[in-house]
PDB file of C-alpha atoms and ligand atoms in Angstrom:
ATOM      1  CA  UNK A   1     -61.616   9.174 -52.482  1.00  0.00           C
ATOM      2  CA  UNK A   2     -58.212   9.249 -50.356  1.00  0.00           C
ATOM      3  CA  UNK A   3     -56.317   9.527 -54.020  1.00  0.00           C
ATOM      4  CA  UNK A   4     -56.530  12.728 -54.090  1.00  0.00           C
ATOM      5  CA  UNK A   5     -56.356  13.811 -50.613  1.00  0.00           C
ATOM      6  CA  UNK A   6     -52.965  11.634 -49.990  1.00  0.00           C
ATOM      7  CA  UNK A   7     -50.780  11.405 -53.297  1.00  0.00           C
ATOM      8  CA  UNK A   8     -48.385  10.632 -53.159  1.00  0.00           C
ATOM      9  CA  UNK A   9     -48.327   7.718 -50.759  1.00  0.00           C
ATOM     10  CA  UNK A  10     -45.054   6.317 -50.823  1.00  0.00           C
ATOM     11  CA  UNK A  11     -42.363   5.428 -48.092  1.00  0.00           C
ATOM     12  CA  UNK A  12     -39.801   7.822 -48.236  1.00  0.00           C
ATOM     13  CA  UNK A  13     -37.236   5.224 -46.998  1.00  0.00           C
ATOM     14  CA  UNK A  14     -38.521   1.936 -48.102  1.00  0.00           C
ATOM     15  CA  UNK A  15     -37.416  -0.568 -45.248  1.00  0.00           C
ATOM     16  CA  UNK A  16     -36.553  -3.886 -46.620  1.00  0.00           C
ATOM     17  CA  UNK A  17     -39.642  -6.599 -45.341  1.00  0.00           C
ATOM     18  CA  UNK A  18     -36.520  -8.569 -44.512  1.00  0.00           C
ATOM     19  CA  UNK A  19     -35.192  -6.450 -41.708  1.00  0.00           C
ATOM     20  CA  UNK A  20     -35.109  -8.198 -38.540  1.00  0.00           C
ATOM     21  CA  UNK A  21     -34.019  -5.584 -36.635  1.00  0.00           C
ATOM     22  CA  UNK A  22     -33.528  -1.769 -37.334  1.00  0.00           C
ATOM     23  CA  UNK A  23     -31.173  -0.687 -39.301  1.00  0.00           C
ATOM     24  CA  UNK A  24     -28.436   2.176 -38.827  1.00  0.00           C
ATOM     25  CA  UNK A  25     -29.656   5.773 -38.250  1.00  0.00           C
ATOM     26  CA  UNK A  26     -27.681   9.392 -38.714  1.00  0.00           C
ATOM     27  CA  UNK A  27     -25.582   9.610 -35.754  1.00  0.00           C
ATOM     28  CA  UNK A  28     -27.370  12.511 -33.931  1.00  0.00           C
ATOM     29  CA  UNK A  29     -30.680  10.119 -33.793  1.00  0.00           C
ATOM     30  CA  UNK A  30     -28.673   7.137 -32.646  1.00  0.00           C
ATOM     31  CA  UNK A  31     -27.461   9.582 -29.761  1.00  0.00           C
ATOM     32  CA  UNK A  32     -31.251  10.116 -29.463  1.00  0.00           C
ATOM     33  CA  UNK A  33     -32.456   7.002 -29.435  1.00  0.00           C
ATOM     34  CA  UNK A  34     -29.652   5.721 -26.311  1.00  0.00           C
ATOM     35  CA  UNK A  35     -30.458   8.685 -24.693  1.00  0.00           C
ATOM     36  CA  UNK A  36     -34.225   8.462 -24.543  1.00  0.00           C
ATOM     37  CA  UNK A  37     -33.794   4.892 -24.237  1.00  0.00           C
ATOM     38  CA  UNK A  38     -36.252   4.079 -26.858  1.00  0.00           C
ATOM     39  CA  UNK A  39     -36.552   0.905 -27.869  1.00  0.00           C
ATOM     40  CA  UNK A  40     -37.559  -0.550 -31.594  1.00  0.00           C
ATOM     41  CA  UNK A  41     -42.036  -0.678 -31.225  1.00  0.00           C
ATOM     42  CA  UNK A  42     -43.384  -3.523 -33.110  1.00  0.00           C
ATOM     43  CA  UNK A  43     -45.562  -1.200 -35.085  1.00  0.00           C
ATOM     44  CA  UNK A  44     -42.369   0.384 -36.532  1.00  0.00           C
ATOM     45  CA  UNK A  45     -40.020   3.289 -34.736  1.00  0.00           C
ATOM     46  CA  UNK A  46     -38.876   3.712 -31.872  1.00  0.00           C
ATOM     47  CA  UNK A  47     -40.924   4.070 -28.328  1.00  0.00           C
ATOM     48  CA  UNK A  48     -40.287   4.577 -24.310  1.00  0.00           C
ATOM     49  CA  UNK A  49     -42.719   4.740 -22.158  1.00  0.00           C
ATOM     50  CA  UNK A  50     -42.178   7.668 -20.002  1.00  0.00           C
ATOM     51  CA  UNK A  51     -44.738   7.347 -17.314  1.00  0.00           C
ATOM     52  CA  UNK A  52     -47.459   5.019 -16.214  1.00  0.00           C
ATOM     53  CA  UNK A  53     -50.319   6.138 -13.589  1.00  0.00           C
ATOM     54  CA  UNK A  54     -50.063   4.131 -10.783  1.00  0.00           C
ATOM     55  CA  UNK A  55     -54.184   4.417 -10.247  1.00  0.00           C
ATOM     56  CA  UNK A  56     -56.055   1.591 -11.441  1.00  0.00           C
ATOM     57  CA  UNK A  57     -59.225   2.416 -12.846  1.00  0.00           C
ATOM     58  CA  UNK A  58     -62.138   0.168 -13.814  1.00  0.00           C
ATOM     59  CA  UNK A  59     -61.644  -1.352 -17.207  1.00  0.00           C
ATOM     60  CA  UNK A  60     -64.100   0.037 -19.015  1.00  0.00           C
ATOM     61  CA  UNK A  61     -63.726  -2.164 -21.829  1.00  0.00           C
ATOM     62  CA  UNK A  62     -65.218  -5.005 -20.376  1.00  0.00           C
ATOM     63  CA  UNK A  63     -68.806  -5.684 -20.827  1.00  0.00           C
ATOM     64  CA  UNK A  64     -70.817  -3.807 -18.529  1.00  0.00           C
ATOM     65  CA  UNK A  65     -71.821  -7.317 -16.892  1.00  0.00           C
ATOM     66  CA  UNK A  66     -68.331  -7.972 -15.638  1.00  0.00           C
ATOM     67  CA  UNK A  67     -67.611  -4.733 -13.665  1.00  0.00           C
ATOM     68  CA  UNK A  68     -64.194  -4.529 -11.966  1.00  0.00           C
ATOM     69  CA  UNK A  69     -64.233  -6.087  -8.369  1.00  0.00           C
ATOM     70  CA  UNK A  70     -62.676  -4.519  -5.298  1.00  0.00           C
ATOM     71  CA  UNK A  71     -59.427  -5.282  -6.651  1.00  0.00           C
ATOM     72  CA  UNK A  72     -59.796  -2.012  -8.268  1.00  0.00           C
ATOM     73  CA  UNK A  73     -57.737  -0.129  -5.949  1.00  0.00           C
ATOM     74  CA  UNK A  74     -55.071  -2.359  -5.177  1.00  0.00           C
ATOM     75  CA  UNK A  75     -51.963  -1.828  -7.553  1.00  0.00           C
ATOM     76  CA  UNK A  76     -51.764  -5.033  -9.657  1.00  0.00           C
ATOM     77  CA  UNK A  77     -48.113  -5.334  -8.262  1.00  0.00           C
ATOM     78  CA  UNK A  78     -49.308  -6.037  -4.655  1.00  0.00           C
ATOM     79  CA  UNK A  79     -52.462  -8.246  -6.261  1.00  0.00           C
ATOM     80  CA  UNK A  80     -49.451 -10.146  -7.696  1.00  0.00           C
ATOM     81  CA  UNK A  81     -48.122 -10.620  -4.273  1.00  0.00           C
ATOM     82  CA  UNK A  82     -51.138 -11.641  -2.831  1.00  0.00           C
ATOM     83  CA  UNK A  83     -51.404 -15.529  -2.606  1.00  0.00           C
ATOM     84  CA  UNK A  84     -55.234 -15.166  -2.870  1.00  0.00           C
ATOM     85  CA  UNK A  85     -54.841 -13.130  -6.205  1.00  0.00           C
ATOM     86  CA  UNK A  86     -56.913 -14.106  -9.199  1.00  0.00           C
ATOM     87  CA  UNK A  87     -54.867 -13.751 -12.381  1.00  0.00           C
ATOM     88  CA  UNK A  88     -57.895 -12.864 -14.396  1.00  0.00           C
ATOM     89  CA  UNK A  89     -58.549 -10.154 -11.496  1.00  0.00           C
ATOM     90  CA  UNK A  90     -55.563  -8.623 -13.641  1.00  0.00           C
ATOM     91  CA  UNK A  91     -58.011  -7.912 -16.372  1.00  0.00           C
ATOM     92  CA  UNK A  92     -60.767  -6.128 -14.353  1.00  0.00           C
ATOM     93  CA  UNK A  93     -58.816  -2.425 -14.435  1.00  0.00           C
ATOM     94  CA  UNK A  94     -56.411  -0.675 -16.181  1.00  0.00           C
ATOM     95  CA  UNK A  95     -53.729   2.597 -15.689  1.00  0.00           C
ATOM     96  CA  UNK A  96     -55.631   5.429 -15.523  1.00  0.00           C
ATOM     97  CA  UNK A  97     -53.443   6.476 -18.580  1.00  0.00           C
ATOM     98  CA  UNK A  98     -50.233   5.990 -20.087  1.00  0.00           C
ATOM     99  CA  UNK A  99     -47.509   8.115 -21.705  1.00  0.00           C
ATOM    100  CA  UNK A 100     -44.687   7.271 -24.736  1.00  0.00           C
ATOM    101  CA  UNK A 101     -42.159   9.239 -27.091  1.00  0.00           C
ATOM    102  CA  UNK A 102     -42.375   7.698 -30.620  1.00  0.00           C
ATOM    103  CA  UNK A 103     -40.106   8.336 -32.990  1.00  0.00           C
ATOM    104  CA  UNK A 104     -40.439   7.803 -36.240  1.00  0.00           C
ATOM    105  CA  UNK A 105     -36.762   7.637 -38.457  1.00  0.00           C
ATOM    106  CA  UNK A 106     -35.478   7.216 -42.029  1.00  0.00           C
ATOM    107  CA  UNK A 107     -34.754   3.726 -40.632  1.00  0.00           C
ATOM    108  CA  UNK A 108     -37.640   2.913 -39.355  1.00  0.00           C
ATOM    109  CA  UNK A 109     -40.165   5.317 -41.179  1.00  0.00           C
ATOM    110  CA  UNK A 110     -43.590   3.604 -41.028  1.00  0.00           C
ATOM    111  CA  UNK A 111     -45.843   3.277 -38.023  1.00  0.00           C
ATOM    112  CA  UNK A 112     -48.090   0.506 -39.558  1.00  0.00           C
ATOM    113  CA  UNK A 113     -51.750   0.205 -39.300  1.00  0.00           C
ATOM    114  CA  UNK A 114     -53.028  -0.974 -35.916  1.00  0.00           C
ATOM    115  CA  UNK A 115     -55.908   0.270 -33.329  1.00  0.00           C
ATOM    116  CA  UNK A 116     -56.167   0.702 -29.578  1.00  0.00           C
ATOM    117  CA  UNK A 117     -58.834   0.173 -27.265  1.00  0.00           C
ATOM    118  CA  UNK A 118     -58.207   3.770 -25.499  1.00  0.00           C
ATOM    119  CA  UNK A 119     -57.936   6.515 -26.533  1.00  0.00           C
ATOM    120  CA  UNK A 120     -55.039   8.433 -27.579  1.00  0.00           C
ATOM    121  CA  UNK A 121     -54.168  11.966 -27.488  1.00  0.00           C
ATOM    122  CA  UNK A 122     -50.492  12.929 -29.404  1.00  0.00           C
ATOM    123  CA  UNK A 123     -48.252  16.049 -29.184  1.00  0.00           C
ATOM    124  CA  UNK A 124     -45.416  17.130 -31.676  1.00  0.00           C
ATOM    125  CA  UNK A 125     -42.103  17.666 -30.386  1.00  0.00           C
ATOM    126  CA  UNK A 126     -40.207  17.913 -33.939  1.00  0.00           C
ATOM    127  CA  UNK A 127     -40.741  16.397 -37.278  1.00  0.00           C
ATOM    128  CA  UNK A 128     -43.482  16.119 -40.062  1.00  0.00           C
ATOM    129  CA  UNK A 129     -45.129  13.236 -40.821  1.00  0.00           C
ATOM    130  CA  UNK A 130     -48.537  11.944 -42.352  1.00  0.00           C
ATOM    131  CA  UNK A 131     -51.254  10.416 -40.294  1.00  0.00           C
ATOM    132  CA  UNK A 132     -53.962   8.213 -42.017  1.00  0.00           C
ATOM    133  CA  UNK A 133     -56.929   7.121 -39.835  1.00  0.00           C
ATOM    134  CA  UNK A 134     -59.808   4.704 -40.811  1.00  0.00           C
ATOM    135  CA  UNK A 135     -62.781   5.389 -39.231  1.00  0.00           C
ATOM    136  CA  UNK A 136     -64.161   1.493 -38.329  1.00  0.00           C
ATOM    137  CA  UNK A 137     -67.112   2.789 -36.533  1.00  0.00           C
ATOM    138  CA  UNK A 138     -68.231   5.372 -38.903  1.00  0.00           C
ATOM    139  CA  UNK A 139     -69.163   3.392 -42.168  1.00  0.00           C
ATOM    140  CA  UNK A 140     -71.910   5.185 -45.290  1.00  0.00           C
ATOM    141  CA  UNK A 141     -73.836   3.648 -47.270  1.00  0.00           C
ATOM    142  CA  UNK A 142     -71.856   1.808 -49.216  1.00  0.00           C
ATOM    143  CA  UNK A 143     -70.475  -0.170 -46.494  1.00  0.00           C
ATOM    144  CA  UNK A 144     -67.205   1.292 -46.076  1.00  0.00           C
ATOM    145  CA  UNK A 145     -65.605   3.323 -43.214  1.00  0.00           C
ATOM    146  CA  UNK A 146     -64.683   6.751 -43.554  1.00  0.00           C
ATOM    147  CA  UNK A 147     -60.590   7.296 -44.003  1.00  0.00           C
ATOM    148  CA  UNK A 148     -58.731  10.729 -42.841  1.00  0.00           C
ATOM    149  CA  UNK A 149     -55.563  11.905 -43.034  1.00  0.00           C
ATOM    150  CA  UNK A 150     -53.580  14.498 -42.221  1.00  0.00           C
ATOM    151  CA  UNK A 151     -49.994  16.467 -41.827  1.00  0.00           C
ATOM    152  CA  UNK A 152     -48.535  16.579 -38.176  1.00  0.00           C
ATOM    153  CA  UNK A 153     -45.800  19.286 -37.928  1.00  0.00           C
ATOM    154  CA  UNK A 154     -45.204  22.570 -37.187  1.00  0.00           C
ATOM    155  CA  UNK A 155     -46.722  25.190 -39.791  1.00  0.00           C
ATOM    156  CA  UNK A 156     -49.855  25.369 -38.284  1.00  0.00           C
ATOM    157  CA  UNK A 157     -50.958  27.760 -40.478  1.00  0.00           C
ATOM    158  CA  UNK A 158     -50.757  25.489 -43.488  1.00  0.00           C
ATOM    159  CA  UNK A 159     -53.149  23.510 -41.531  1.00  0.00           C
ATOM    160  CA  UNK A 160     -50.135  21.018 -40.089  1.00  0.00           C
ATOM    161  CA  UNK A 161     -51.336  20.062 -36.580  1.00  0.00           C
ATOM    162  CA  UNK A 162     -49.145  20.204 -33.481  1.00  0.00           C
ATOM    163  CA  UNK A 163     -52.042  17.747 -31.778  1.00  0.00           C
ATOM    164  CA  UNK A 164     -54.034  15.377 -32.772  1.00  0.00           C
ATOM    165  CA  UNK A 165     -56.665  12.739 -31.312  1.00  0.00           C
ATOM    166  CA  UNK A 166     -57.609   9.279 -32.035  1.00  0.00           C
ATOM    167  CA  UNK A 167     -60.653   7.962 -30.705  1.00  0.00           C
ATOM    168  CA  UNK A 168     -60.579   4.620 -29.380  1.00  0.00           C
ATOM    169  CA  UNK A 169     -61.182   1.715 -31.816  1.00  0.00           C
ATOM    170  CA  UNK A 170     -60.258   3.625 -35.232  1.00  0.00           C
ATOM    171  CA  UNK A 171     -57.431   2.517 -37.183  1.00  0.00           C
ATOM    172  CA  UNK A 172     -54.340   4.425 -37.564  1.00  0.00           C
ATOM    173  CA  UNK A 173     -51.426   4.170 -39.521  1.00  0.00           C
ATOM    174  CA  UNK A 174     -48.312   6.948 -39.717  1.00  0.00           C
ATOM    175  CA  UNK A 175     -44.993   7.198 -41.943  1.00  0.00           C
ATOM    176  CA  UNK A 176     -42.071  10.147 -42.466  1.00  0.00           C
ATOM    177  CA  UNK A 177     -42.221  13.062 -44.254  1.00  0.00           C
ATOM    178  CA  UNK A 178     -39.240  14.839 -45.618  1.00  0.00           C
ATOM    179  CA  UNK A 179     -39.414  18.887 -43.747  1.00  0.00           C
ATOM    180  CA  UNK A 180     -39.068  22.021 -46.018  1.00  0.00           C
ATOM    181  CA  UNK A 181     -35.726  21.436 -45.842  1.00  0.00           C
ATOM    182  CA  UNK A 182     -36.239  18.075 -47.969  1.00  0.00           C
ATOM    183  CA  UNK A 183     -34.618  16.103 -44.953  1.00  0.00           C
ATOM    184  CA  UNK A 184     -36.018  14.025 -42.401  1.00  0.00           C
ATOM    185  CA  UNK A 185     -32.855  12.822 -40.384  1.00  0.00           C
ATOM    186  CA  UNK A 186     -33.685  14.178 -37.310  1.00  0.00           C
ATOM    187  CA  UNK A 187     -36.660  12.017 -37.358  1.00  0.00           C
ATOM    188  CA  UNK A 188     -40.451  12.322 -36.016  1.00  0.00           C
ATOM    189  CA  UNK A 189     -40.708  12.887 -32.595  1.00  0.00           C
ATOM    190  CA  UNK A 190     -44.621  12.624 -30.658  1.00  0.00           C
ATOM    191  CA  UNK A 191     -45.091  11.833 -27.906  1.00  0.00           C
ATOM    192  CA  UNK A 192     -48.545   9.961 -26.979  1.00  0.00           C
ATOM    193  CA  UNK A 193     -50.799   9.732 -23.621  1.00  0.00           C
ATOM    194  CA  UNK A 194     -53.354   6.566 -24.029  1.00  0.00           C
ATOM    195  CA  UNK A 195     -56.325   6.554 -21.917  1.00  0.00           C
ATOM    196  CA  UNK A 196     -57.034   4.425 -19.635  1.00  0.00           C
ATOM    197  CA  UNK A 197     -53.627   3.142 -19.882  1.00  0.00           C
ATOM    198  CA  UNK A 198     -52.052   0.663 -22.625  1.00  0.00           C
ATOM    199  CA  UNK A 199     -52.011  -2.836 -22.553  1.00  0.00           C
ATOM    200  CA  UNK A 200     -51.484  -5.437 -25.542  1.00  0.00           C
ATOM    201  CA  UNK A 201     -54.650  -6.953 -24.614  1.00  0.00           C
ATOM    202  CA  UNK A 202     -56.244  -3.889 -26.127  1.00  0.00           C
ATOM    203  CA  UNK A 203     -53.955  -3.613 -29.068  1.00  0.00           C
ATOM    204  CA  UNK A 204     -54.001  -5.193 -32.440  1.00  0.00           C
ATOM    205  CA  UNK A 205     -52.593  -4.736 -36.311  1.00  0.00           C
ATOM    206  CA  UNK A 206     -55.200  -4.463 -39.188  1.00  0.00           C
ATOM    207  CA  UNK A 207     -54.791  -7.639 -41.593  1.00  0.00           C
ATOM    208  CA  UNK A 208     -54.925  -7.182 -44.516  1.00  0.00           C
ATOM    209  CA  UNK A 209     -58.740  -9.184 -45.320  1.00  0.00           C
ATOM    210  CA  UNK A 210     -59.802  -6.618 -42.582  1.00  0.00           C
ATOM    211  CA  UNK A 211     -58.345  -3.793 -44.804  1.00  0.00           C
ATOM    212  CA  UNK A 212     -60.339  -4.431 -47.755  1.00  0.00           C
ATOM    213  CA  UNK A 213     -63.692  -5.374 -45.969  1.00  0.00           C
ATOM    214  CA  UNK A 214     -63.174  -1.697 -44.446  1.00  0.00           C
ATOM    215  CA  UNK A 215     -62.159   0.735 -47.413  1.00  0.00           C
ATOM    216  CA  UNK A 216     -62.682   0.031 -51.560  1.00  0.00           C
ATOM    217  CA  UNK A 217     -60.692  -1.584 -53.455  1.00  0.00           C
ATOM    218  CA  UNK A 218     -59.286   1.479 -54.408  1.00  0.00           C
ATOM    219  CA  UNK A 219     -58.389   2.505 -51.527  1.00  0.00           C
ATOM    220  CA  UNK A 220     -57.169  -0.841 -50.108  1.00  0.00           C
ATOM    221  CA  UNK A 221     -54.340  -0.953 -52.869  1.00  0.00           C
ATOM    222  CA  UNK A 222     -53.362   2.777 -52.209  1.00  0.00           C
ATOM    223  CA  UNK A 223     -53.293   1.968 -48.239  1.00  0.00           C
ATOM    224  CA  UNK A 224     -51.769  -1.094 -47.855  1.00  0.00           C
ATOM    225  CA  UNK A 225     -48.083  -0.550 -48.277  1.00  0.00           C
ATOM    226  CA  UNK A 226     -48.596   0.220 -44.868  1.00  0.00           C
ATOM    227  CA  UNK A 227     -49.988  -3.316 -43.304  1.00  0.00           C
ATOM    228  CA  UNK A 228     -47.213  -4.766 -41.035  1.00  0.00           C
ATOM    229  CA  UNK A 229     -45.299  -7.237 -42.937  1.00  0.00           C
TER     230      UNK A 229
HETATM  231  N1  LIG B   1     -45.651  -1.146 -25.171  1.00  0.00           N
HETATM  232  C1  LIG B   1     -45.678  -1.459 -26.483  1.00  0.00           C
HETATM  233  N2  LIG B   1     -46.323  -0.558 -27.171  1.00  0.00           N
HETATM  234  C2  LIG B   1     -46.707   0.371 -26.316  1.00  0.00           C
HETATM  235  C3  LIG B   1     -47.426   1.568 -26.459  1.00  0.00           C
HETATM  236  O1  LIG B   1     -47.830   1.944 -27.554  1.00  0.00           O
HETATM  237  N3  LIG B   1     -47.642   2.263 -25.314  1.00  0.00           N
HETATM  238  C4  LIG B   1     -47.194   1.847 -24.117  1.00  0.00           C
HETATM  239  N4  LIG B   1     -47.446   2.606 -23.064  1.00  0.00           N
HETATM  240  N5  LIG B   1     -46.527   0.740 -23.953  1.00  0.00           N
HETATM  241  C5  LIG B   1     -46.293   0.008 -25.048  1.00  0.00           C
END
């Protein structure tokens, strides 16, 4: 059971569902935030993304009978240009990877449950925070995935990890933690490399009739606090 692995499971800054847009944050993380110029992610925080290969690749998401086409090597900029261009050429490749800061805040706390096609590999540049991944393609006998979580911060020896990896296709959700020091106001800060590159076309949010098909009951109640609203 993920009871006992992940009491207490609570927002440490519940956000009103009614916030339309984020609300105010300690001044050094404001400072922060302009500087980086991150912007509010709709999963929750804050993101920029800080560099974007310019190779396209082959998407290899596609089914294997509708390989990429010689397009492949042209940048999808100059495609766009091109009067010939096929919009759903656009589709056929992706970045060859992609790379964001995310920062998580007592604003903005929650990173709510969602999956990517590619996948992603995180670093830890300050922060702690819990990680909680369900495993969609790895479900037992009773019909249910597998669900991990885990502490991202900087005491590795108390097993907190400084970098973590999420497959492709699992579904991950991420909130806050208060440091030793009982504060969190200088915030969360990863930063994340997807591979091949992102794209909303490969991005969704767990619902939450997904959620319980996926994990028991039990666990569905103690995990879904963190469904987008
Ligand atoms: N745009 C919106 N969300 C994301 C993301 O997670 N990564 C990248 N690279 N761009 C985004």
């Amino acid at each position: 059971s993920v009871s006992s692995s992940i009491a207490p499971l609570q927002p440490i800054f519940p956000r009103p569902a009614s916030a339309t847009s984020p609300p105010p944050e300690p001044p050094a993380l404001a400072s922060l935030i302009s500087h980086l110029k991150l912007q509010p992610h709709i999963e929750g925080g804050y993101f920029a993304e800080t560099d974007r290969d310019t190779l396209r690749i082959p998407n290899p998401f596609l089914a294997a009978s509708a390989p990429a086409t010689a397009t492949t090597s042209k940048s999808i900029a100059a495609l766009r240009g091109d009067p010939d261009f096929d919009p759903e050429q656009e589709n056929a490749t992706r970045s060859a990877s992609t790379s964001i800061f995310y920062l998580l805040t007592p604003g903005t706390p929650l990173g709510a449950w969602h999956r990517n096609r590619g996948r992603t590999v995180h670093t830890l540049h300050w922060g702690k925070g819990r990680y909680v991944i369900i495993h969609a393609d790895e479900v037992g006998e009773d019909g249910k995935a597998r669900v991990e979580t885990f502490v991202v911060g900087k005491d590795v020896l108390k097993g907190e990890r400084l970098q973590w990896i999420v497959e492709g296709g699992k579904f991950k959700s991420s909130f806050l933690l208060p440091d030793d020091e009982g504060e969190a106001s200088g915030g969360l800060l990863i930063s994340e490399t997807v591979i091949p590159g992102f794209e909303y076309s490969d991005h969704d949010f767990l619902r939450g009739e997904k959620l319980k098909e996926l994990v028991t009951p039990e666990q569905a109640k103690e995990l879904g606090w963190m469904l987008r609203n």
